PDB file of C-alpha atoms in Angstrom:
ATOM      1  CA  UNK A  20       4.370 -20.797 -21.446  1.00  0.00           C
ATOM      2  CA  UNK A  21       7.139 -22.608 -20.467  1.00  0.00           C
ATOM      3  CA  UNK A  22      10.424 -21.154 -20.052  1.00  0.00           C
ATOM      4  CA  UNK A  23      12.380 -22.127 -23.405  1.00  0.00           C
ATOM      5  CA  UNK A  24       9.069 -20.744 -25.162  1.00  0.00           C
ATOM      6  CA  UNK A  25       9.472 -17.785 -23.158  1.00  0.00           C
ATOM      7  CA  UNK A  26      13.020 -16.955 -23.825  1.00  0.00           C
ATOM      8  CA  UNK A  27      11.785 -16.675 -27.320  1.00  0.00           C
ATOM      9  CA  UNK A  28       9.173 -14.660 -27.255  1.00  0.00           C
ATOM     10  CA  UNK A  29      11.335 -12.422 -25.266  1.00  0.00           C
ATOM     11  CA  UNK A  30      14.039 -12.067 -28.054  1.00  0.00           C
ATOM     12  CA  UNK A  31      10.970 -11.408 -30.534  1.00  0.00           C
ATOM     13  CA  UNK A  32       9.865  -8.711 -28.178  1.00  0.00           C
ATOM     14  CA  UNK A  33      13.340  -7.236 -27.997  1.00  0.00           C
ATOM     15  CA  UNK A  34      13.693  -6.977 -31.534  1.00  0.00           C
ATOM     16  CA  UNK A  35      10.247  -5.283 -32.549  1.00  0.00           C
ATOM     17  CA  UNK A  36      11.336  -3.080 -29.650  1.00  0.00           C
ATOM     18  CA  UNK A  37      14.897  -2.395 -31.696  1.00  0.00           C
ATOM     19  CA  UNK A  38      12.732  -1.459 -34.559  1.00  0.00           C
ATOM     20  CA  UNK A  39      10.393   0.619 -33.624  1.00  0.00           C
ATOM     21  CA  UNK A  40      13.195   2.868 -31.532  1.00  0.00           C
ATOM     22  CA  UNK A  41      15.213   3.098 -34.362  1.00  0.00           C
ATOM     23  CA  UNK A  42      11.686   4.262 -36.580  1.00  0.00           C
ATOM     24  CA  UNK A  43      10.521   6.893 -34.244  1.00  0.00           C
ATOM     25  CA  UNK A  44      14.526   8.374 -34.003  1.00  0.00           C
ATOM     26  CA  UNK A  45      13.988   8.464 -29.779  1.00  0.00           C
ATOM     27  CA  UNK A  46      13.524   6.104 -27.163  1.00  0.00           C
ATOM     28  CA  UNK A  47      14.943   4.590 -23.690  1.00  0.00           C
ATOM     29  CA  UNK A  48      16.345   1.342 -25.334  1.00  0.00           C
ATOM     30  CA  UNK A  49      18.796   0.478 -22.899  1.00  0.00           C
ATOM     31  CA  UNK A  50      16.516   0.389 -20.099  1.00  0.00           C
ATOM     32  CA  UNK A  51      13.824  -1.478 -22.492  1.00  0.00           C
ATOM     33  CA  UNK A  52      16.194  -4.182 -22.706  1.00  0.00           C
ATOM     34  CA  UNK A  53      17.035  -4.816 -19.527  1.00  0.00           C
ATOM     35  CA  UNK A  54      13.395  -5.122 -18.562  1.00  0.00           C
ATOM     36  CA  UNK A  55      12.286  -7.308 -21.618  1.00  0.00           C
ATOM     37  CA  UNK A  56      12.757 -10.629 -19.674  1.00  0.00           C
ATOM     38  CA  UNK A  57      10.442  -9.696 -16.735  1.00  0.00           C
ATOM     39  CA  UNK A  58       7.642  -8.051 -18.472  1.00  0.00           C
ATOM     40  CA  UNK A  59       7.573 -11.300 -20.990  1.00  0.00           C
ATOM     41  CA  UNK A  60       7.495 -13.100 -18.051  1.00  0.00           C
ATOM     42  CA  UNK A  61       4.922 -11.574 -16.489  1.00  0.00           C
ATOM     43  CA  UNK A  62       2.046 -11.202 -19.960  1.00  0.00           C
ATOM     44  CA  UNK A  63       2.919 -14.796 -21.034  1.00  0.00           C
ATOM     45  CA  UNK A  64       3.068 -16.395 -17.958  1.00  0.00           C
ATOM     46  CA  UNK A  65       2.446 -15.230 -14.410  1.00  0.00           C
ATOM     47  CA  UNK A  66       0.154 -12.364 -14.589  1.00  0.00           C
ATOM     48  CA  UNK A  67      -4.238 -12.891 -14.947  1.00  0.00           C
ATOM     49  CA  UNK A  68      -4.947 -11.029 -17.444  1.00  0.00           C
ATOM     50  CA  UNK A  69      -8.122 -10.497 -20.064  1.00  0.00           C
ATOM     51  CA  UNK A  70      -6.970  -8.832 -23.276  1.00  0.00           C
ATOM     52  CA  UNK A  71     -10.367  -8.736 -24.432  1.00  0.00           C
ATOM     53  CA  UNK A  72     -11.308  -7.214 -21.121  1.00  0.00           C
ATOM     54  CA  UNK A  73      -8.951  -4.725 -20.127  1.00  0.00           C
ATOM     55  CA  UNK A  74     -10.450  -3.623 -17.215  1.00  0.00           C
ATOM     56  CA  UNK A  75     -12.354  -6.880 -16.104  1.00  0.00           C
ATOM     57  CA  UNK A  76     -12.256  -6.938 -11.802  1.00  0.00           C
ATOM     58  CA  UNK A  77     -10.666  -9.559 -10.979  1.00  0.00           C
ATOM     59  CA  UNK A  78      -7.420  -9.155 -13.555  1.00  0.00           C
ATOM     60  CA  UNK A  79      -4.120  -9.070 -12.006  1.00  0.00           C
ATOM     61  CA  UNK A  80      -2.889  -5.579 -11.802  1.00  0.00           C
ATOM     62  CA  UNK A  81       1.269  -4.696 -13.594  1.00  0.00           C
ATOM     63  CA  UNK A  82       2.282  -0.926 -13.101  1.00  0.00           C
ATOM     64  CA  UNK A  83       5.398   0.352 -15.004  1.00  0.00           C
ATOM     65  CA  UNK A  84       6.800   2.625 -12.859  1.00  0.00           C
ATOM     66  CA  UNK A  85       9.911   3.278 -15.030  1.00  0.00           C
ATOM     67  CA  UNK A  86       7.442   4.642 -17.793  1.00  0.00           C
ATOM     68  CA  UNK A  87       9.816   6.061 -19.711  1.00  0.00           C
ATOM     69  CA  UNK A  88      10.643   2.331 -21.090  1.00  0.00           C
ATOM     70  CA  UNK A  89       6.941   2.036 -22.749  1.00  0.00           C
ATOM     71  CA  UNK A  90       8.180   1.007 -25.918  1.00  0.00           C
ATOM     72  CA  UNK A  91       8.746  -2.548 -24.303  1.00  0.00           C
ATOM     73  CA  UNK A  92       5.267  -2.374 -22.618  1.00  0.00           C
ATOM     74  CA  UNK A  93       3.668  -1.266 -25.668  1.00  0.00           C
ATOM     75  CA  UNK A  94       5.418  -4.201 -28.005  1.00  0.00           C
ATOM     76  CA  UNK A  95       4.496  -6.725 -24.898  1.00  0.00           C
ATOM     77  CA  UNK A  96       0.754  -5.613 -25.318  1.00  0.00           C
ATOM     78  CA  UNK A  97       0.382  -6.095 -28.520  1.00  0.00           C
ATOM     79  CA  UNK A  98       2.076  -9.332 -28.729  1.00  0.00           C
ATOM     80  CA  UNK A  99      -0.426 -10.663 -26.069  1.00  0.00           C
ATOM     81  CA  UNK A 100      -3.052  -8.864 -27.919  1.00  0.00           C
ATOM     82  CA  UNK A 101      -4.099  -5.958 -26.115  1.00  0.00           C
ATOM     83  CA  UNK A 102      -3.588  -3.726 -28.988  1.00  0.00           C
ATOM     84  CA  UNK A 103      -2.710  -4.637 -32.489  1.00  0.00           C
ATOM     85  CA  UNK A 104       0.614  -5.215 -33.838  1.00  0.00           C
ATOM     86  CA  UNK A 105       0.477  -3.181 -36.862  1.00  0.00           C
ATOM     87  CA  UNK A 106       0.256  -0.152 -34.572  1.00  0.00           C
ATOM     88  CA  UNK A 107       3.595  -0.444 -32.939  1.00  0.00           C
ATOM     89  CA  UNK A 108       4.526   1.354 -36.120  1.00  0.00           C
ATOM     90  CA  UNK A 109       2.830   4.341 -34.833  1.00  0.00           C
ATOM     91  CA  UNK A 110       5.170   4.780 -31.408  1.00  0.00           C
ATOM     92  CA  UNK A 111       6.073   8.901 -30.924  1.00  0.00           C
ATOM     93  CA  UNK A 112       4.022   9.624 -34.362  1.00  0.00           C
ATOM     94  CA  UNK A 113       1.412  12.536 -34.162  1.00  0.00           C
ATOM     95  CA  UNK A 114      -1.859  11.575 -32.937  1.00  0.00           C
ATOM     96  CA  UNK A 115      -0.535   8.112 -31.897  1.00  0.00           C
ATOM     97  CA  UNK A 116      -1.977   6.960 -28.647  1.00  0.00           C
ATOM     98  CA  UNK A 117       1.886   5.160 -27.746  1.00  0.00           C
ATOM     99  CA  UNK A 118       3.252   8.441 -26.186  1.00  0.00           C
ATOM    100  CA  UNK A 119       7.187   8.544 -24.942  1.00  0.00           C
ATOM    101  CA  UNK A 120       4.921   7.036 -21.510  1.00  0.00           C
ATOM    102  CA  UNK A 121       2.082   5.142 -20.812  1.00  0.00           C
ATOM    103  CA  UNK A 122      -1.438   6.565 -20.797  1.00  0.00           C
ATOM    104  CA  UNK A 123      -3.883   4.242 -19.208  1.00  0.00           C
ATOM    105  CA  UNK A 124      -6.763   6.642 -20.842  1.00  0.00           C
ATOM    106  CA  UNK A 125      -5.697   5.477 -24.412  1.00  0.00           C
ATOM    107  CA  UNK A 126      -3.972   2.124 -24.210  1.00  0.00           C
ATOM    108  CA  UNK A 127      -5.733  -0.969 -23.171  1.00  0.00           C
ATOM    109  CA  UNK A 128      -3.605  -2.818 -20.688  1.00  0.00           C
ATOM    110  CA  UNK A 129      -1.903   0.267 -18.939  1.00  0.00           C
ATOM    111  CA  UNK A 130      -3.072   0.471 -15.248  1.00  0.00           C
ATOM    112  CA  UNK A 131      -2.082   4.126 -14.864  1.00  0.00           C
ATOM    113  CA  UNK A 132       0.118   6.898 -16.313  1.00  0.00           C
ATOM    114  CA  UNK A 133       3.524   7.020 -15.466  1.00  0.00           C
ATOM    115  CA  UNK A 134       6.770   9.190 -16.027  1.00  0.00           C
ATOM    116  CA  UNK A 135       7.421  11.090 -13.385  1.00  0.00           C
ATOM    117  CA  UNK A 136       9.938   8.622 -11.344  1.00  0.00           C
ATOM    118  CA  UNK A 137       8.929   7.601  -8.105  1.00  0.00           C
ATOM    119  CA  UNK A 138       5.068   7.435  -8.235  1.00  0.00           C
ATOM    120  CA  UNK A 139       4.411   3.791  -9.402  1.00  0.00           C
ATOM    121  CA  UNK A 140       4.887   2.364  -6.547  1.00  0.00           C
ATOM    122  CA  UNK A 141       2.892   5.128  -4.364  1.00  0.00           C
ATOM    123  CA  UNK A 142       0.214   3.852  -6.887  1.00  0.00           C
ATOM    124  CA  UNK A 143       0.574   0.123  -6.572  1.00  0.00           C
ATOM    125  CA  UNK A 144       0.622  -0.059  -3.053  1.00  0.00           C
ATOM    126  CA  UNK A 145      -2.852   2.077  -2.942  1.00  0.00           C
ATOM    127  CA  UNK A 146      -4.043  -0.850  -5.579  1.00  0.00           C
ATOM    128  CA  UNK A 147      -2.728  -3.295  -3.142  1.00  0.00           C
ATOM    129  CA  UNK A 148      -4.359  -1.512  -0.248  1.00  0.00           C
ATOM    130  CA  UNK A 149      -8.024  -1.534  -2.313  1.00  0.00           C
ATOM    131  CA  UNK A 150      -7.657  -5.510  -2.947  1.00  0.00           C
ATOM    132  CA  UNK A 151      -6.989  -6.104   0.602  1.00  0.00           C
ATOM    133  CA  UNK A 152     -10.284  -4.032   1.625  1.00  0.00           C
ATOM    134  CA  UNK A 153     -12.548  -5.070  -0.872  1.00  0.00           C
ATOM    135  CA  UNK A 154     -11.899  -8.648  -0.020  1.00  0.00           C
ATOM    136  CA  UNK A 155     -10.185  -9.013  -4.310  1.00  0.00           C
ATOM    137  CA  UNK A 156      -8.392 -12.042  -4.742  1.00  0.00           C
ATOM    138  CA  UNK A 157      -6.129  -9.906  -7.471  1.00  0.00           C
ATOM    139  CA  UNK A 158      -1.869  -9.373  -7.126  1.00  0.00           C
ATOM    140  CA  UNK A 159      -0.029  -5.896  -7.635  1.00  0.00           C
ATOM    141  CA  UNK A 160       2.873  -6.048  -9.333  1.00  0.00           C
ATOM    142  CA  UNK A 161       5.259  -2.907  -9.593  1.00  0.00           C
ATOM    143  CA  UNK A 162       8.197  -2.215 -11.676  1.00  0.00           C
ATOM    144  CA  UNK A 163      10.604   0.473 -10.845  1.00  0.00           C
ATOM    145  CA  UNK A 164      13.983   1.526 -11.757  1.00  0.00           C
ATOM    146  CA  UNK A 165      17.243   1.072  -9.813  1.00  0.00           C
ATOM    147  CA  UNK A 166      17.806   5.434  -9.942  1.00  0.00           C
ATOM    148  CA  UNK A 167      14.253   5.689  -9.317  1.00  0.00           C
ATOM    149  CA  UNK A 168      14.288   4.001  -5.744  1.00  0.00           C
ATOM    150  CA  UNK A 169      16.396   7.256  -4.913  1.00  0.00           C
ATOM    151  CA  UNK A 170      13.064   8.873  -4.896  1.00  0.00           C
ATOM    152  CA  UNK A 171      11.619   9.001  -0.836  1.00  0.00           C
ATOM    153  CA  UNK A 172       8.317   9.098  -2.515  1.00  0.00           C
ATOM    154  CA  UNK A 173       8.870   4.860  -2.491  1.00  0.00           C
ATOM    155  CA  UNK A 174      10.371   4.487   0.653  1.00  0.00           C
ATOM    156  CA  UNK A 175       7.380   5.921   2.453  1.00  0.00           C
ATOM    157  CA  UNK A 176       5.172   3.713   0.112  1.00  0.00           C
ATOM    158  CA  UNK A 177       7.427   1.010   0.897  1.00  0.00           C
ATOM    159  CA  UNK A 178       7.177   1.561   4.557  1.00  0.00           C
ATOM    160  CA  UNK A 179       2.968   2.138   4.424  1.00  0.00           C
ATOM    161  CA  UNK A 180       3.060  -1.565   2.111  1.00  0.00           C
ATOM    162  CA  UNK A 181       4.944  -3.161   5.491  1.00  0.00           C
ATOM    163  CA  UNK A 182       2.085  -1.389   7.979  1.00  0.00           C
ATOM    164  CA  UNK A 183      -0.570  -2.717   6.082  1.00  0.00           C
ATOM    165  CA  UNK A 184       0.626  -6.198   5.929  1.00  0.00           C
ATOM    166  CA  UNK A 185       0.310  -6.504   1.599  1.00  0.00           C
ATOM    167  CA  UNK A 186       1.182  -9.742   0.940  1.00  0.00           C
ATOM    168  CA  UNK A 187      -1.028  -9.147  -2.182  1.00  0.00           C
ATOM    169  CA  UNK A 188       2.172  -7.077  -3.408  1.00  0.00           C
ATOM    170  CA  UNK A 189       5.059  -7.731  -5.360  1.00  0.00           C
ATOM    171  CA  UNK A 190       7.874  -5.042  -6.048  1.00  0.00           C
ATOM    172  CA  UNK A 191      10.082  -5.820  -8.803  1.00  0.00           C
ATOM    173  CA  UNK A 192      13.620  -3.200  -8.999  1.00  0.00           C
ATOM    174  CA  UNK A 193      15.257  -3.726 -12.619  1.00  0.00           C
ATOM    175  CA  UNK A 194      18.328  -3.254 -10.742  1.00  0.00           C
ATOM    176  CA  UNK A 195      21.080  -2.405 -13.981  1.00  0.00           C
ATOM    177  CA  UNK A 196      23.295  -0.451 -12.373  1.00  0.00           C
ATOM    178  CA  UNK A 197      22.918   2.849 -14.375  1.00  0.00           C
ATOM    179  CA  UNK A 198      20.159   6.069 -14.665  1.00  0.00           C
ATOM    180  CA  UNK A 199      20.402   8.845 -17.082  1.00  0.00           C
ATOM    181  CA  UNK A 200      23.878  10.438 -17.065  1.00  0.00           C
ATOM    182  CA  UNK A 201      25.830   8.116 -14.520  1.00  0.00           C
ATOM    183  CA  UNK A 202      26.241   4.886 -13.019  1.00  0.00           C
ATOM    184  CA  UNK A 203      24.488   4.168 -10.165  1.00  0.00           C
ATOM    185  CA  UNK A 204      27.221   3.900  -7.897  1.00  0.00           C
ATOM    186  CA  UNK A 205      28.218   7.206  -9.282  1.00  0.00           C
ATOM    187  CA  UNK A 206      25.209   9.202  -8.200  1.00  0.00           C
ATOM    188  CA  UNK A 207      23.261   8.103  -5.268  1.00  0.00           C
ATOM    189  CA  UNK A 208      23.928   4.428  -4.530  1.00  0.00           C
ATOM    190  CA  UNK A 209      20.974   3.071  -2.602  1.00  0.00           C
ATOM    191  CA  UNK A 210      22.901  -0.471  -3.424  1.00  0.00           C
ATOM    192  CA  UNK A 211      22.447  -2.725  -1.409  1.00  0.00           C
ATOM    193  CA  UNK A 212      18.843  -2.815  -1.995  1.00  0.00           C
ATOM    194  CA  UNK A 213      17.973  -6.315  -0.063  1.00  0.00           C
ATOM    195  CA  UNK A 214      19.069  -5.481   3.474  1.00  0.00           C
ATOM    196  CA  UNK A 215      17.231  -1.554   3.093  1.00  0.00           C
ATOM    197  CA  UNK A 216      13.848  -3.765   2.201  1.00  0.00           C
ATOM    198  CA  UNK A 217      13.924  -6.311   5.016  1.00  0.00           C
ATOM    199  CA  UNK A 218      14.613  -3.460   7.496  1.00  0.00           C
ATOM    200  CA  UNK A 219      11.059  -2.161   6.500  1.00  0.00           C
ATOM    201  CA  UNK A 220       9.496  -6.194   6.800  1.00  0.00           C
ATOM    202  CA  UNK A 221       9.664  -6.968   3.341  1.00  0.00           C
ATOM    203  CA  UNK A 222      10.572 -10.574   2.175  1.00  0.00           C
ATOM    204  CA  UNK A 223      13.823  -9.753  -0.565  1.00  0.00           C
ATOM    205  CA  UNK A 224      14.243 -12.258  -3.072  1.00  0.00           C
ATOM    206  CA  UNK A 225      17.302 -11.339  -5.223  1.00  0.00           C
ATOM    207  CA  UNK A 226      17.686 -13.302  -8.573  1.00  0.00           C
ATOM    208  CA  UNK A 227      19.349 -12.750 -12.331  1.00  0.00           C
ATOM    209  CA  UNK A 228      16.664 -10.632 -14.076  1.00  0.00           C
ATOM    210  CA  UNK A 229      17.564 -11.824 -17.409  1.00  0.00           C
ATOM    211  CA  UNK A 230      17.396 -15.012 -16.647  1.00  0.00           C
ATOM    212  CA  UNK A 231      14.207 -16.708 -17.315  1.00  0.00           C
ATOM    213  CA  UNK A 232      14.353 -19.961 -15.159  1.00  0.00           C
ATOM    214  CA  UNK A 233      14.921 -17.375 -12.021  1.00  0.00           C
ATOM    215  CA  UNK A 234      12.402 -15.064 -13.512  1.00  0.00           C
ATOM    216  CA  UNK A 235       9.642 -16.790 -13.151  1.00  0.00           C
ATOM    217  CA  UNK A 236       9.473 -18.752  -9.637  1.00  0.00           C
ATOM    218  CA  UNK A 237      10.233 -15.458  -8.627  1.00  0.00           C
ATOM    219  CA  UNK A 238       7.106 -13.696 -10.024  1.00  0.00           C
ATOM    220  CA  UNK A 239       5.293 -17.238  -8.579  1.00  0.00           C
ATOM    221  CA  UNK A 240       6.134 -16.703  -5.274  1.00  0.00           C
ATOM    222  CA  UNK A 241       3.657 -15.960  -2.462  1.00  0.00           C
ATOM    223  CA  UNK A 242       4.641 -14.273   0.987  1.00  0.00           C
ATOM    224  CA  UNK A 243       3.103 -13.522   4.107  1.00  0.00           C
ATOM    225  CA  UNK A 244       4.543  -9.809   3.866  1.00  0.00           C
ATOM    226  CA  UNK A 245       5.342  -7.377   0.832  1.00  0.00           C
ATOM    227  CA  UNK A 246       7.462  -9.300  -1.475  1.00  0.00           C
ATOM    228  CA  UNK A 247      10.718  -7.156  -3.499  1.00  0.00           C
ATOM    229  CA  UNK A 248      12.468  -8.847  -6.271  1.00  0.00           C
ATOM    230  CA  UNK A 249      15.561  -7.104  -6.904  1.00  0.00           C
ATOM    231  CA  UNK A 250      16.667  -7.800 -10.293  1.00  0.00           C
ATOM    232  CA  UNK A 251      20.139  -7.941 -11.353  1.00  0.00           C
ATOM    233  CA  UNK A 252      19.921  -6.812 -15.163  1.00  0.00           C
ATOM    234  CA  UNK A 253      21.961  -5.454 -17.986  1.00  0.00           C
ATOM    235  CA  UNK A 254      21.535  -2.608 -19.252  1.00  0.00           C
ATOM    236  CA  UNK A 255      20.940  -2.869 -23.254  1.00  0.00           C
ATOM    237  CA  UNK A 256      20.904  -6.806 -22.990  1.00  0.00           C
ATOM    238  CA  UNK A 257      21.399  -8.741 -25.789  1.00  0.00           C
ATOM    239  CA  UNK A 258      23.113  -6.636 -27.698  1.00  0.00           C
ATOM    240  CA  UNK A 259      26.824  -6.354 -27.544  1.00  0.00           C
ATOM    241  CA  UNK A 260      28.213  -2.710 -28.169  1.00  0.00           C
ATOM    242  CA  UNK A 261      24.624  -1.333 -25.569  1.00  0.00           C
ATOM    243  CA  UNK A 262      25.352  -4.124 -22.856  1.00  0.00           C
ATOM    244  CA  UNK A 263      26.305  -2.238 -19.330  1.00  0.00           C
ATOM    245  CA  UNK A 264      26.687   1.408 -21.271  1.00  0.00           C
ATOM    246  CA  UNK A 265      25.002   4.201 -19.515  1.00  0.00           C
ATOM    247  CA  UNK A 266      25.007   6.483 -22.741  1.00  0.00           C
ATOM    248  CA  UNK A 267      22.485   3.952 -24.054  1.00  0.00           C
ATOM    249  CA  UNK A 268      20.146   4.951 -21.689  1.00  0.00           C
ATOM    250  CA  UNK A 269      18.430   7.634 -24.060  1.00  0.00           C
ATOM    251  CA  UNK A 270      19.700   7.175 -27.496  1.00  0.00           C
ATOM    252  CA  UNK A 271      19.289   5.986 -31.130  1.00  0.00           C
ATOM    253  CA  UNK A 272      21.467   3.318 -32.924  1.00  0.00           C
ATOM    254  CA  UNK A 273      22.265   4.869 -36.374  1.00  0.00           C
ATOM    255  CA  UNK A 274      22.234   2.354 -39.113  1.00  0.00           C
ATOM    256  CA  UNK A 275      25.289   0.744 -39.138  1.00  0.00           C
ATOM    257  CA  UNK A 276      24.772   0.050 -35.209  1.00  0.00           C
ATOM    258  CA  UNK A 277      21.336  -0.984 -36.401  1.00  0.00           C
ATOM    259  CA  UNK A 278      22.106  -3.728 -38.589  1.00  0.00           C
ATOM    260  CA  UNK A 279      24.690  -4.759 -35.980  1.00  0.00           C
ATOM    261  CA  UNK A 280      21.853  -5.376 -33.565  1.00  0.00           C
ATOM    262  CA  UNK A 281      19.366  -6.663 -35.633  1.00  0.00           C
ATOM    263  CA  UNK A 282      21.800  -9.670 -36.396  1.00  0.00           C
ATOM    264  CA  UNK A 283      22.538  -9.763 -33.217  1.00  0.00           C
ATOM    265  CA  UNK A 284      18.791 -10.338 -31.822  1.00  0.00           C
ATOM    266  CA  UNK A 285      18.063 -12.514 -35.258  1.00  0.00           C
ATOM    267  CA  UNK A 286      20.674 -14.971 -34.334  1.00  0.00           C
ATOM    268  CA  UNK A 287      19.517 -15.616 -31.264  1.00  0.00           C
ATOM    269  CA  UNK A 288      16.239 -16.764 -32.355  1.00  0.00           C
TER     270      UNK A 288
END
């Protein structure tokens, strides 16, 4: 897809992801929003992927490391048709296999589980690791959270990525600014992110993460070392009264703030 085409499957995305927060009553929506842009980015463009075959070899490998946003995975899948459509109905219902975080045992298209912050990347850079010895001409791609690289757990992983030279490995930081409870800056500011990552001999690129025409020759782009995007997003982007507000981290719109959104997202398509 090209990048106007993109843009508008991303707004789809981000409204199916409105409505099935707001019918389940719980969800990370601010978060989801901020990521929307990269993960359509990645399904519909950049990433190698069979969603007939799941788990064919040579696919391209994504890991959500923010799991808790698997709402917007989930409504990504099934638009690329991993799963079916109809079942984004069934997100936090009883039985349903779209749990509050990915579960690679029950949804086609998840790598591995996720949820507890600061393993993702741990994980990718192991996936990178097994590429590089098994001679597999396949990409890693990671997504964490801005709070989340507070976690050593990535900085070590980060560091062991360096070592072993995995230019097969592509960190992306949705980098907007607030966790659960606080801002960023407010908590424990590992901003700025770029001069932390080359220290450890990782190429930074640092672009707008909602923007699609940086988006994507970012995700493109091949190094000779680890590559980090760090992704300057907005929390709750795209809709007005969520944009840049930390309480919308973990919370509902009730019906009036709804509506407000759903007009929002409708206009813009």
């Amino acid at each position: 897809m090209q990048v106007k085409e993109l843009e508008r499957v991303a707004r789809q995305i981000r409204l199916r992801d409105l409505q099935a927060v707001y019918d389940a009553g719980a969800g990370h929506i601010g978060g989801e929003m901020s990521a929307i842009d990269i993960l359509t980015a990645l399904y519909f463009r950049v990433l190698k992927i069979y969603p007939s075959e799941p788990r064919r070899p040579d696919r391209d490998r994504f890991i959500l490391s923010k799991g808790h946003t698997a709402c917007a995975l989930y409504v990504t899948l099934a638009k690329r048709g991993f799963i079916a459509e109809e079942e984004i109905s069934t997100f936090l219902q009883p039985h349903s296999r779209l749990n509050g975080h990915p579960n690679c045992n029950k949804v086609p298209g998840v790598e591995t589980n996720t949820g507890p912050l600061g393993h993702g990347l741990p994980v990718a850079v192991g996936v990178a690791k097994a590429g590089k010895l098994t001679g597999a001409g396949y990409h890693t791609y990671v997504m964490t959270g801005d709070g989340e690289m507070q976690e050593g757990s990535n900085w070590e992983a980060i560091m062991a990525a360096s070592q072993f030279n995995l230019d097969n490995l592509t960190l992306i930081v949705d980098h907007n600014r607030f966790q659960q409870g606080a801002a960023l800056a407010d908590t424990n500011n590992v901003a700025p992110l770029r001069p932390k990552l080359e220290a450890f001999g990782w190429e930074v690129s640092e672009i707008n993460g909602n923007e699609m025409a940086q988006i994507v020759p970012a995700l493109e782009h091949r190094s000779t070392r680890p590559h980090c995007i760090v992704a300057h997003t907005n929390k709750g982007h795209g809709i007005s009264f969520m944009q840049d507000r930390v309480d919308w981290h973990h919370k509902v719109p009730n019906k009036e703030q709804y509506e407000q959104a759903v007009a929002e997202l409708s206009e813009a398509l």
